[in-house]
Amino acid sequence: MSTSLTTTHLLALLRRNAASPAVALRLFLHLTSASAPPAPRSTSFVSRLLADHPSSHALLPSLLRHLLSFPDPSLHLLALLSSLPRLPLVFSLSAFRSLRALPSAPPPPTPVYNRLLLAALQNSRFDLIESLYKDLLLSGATPDVFTRNLLLQALCAAGRMELARMVFDAMPAKNEFSFGILARGYCHVGRSTDALGVLDAMPRMNLVVCNTVVAGFCREGLVDEAQRLVERMRDQGLAPNVVTFNSRISALCKAGRVLDAYRIFNDMQENWERGLPRPDQVTFDVMLSGFCDAGMVDEARVLVDIMRCGGFLRQVESYNRWLSGLVRNGMVGEAQELLREMSHEGVQPNRYTYNIIVDGLCKEGKAFDVRKAEDFVKSGVMTPDVVTYTSLLHAYCSKGNTTAANRILDEMSRKGCALNSFTYNVLLQSLWKAGRITEAEQLLERMSEKGHSLDTASCNIIIDGLCRNNKLDMAMDIVDGMWNEGSLALGRLGNSFLTLTSDSSSNKRCLPDRITYSTVMRALCKEGMFDEAKKKLLEMIGKDISPDSVIYNTFIHGYCTHGKIYMAVKVLRDMDKKGCKPSTRTYNLLIWGFQQRHKSDEILKLMNEMKENGICPNVMTYNSLIKSFCEQGMVNKALPLLDEMLQNEIVPNVTSFDLLIKAFCKTTDFSAAQRLFDASLSTCGQKEVLYSLMCTQLSTYGRWMEAKNILETAIELRVSIQRFPYKRIIDGLCKVDEVDHAHRLLKLLMVKGYSFDPVAFMPVIDALSERGKKQDIDMLSEKMMEMAGRDDDLAAPSGEFKPRSQEHGQDKYVEGHWRALLHRDDSAHTILKITKRVKTGWGQRGNVYTHKQQQNDDIYILENTG
């Protein structure tokens, strides 16, 4: 039988068993041998068959061993490597090294290197890309444009822009992808001006690269530069498309400039006759996420209504964005209502939808909500996955409930839901951050048993935990060791770490990155160890990891915290020299430092500098200046800043109004404070915190009637009064002989169904007692006894209310609990009279005391103490 016929028959047999790769491999191993090797295309076919079925990847090593038994396996190894990048990277590297180890084998061709480089890039193995590229050059193969583009992409992804530029400049031939890769790399590290230079060097403008640079400018707050580039595109006949506008809107939203983004969005809606593209699904979705991320829920709600009318709220992805926004802004109940709406509208929720709800319930802040989340998962509406369980595990670990966390882990094992590295890292971070080192080590042992090894993210979590637990020396020692030992550097922390770092192939992946150095430098700066922090910065640069604005901000914040404000200014100047553009946060940190030292003139200088450099101030910038003016008693200078903010399309927040209202109340200009309060409601919405703020300020300065009016409005709006000084107001009204108003306020609270501290009754009862109002006293006494007999954790209509608040403990009738009055001499006489009246069934109301004693035996204390 001829070789070609044998090959034909073999391929026919393999194709016939293609549905069962294991059977196909057995046939291949049985029908081929060192004495009768197959044609390379048969090897290529069976390797692709195994590569396309992940469940068959475990069979690949036996195929490799069989191929290496042939007299000349080089052609077969090349055929095997042609299956990249579908093969697992670890196996591909093993096959490649076997090929390179053959003494007589020719060097692999460039396409094989390209496939390996692409697989390494997809796995973020930047260190491997560099070594492969060097091996390619040593082998005598010639890199092509695609090869160099892969190297360029890897360097940009690692933030090594100087080296990337050198590679780009040395390329003998470039295509549009080369320019696009470098421009995107510059934009990624906040150097959009350099990206514009790359665009200028292109033989002709490219729409994709233009959109990349436009988005980069917007992310950095360089709106004017972005607009100029868009106009330049038009001038050169390159019409900006909807992707251009979506890039601008997305970048502006990510930079916190949501109002600027909305202006562009609005132009697309209203000025399309001027040639602007109409908003598409992506535009609406990006704008919705922008509103939600900025906490502008009312604006997002209006946009959702527009999307409903325009048919843009029909995809599950759009609903998920709105659900996520509601959850992030603490509106889990409304999110659950929206989930029901989806079913009504025929939009099928996906797993991500349900995970949003689970994550929201887990992050509500109460153990009860975590249990609700678990009940939701078990209700059968969803099939939990690793993301679902990760949310539950993180919630239980953050609350210290390791018993529940272990129960979830066991449930995952029972249901065959394997934990991934991300889940383990979430758990590790929760435990390590809480200082639960022993439990963290137990988790590491469990990781080892399941075959998981540590990665750079795991190492960063452990280094951060060491820094938080004042073990800086150990953290820095581990960072030094990671360069040579990888994750083995963690072995010095104990055997539980050493067992996770036994695989030498994975150790090299655990190299320090920008986050590693940022973590250590933040801890050093926090401790005032700036010389050591500078050494780490130089080491980082020496390792070709370029610092970004976050690193410089770490130094600025550290210097400001330790009162070295002018050293912080020097860091800002160094950023300009190093080509790292400062961000709004950079300036905000410096402004905060000057605000701490009441240097309002310096703040104004920095704000002017921001505007000159095209960096837009945000609400935090203005709040720092407002606070500085208010603390210096210059409230009249602070007030105009609100108008300036609005002119710059920056919406003042609650903090802005909080600072000004308190400042005007301090100067006893209550009419101005009232006007600001009214403006705050229009700007920020009817927020509980605003009513509480105004009410507290008025009561602090004895403006009892005005405080009472604000409180009554809040009660009518059904907001929680947990943070309101309602007891102080009632007591204050009684002191100024406004007992009727205090009495009406109590009645309103009861009518609206609020649960509140029974001690609030006492000032009114005392005042009415002096007036001889027996019937009113009887009614209030009965209500007080009834309320005191209830459970302390009753909920008000607007949310949970805790009557044991100590916020106003300095007032006569304000202690943590109403029963504390039993120990006060000034109230003993009144309490004794109330007890006796209630016991004898005052006013034909029956023996309330006897009835209440059956419900709550604590009332018996009242009689004995009296």
Short mmCIF file of C-alpha atoms in Angstrom, two decimals, residues 25 261 323 496 519 548 626 770 836:
data_model
loop_
_atom_site.label_atom_id
_atom_site.label_comp_id
_atom_site.label_asym_id
_atom_site.label_seq_id
_atom_site.Cartn_x
_atom_site.Cartn_y
_atom_site.Cartn_z
CA LEU A 25 -6.31 9.41 19.11
CA ALA A 261 -21.25 63.84 27.66
CA LEU A 323 -30.31 47.34 37.30
CA SER A 496 0.89 27.29 53.64
CA THR A 519 0.74 49.37 47.24
CA ASP A 548 1.37 56.69 36.15
CA ILE A 626 -15.84 76.41 49.80
CA GLU A 770 -48.39 71.50 84.76
CA LYS A 836 -50.33 54.62 89.17
#
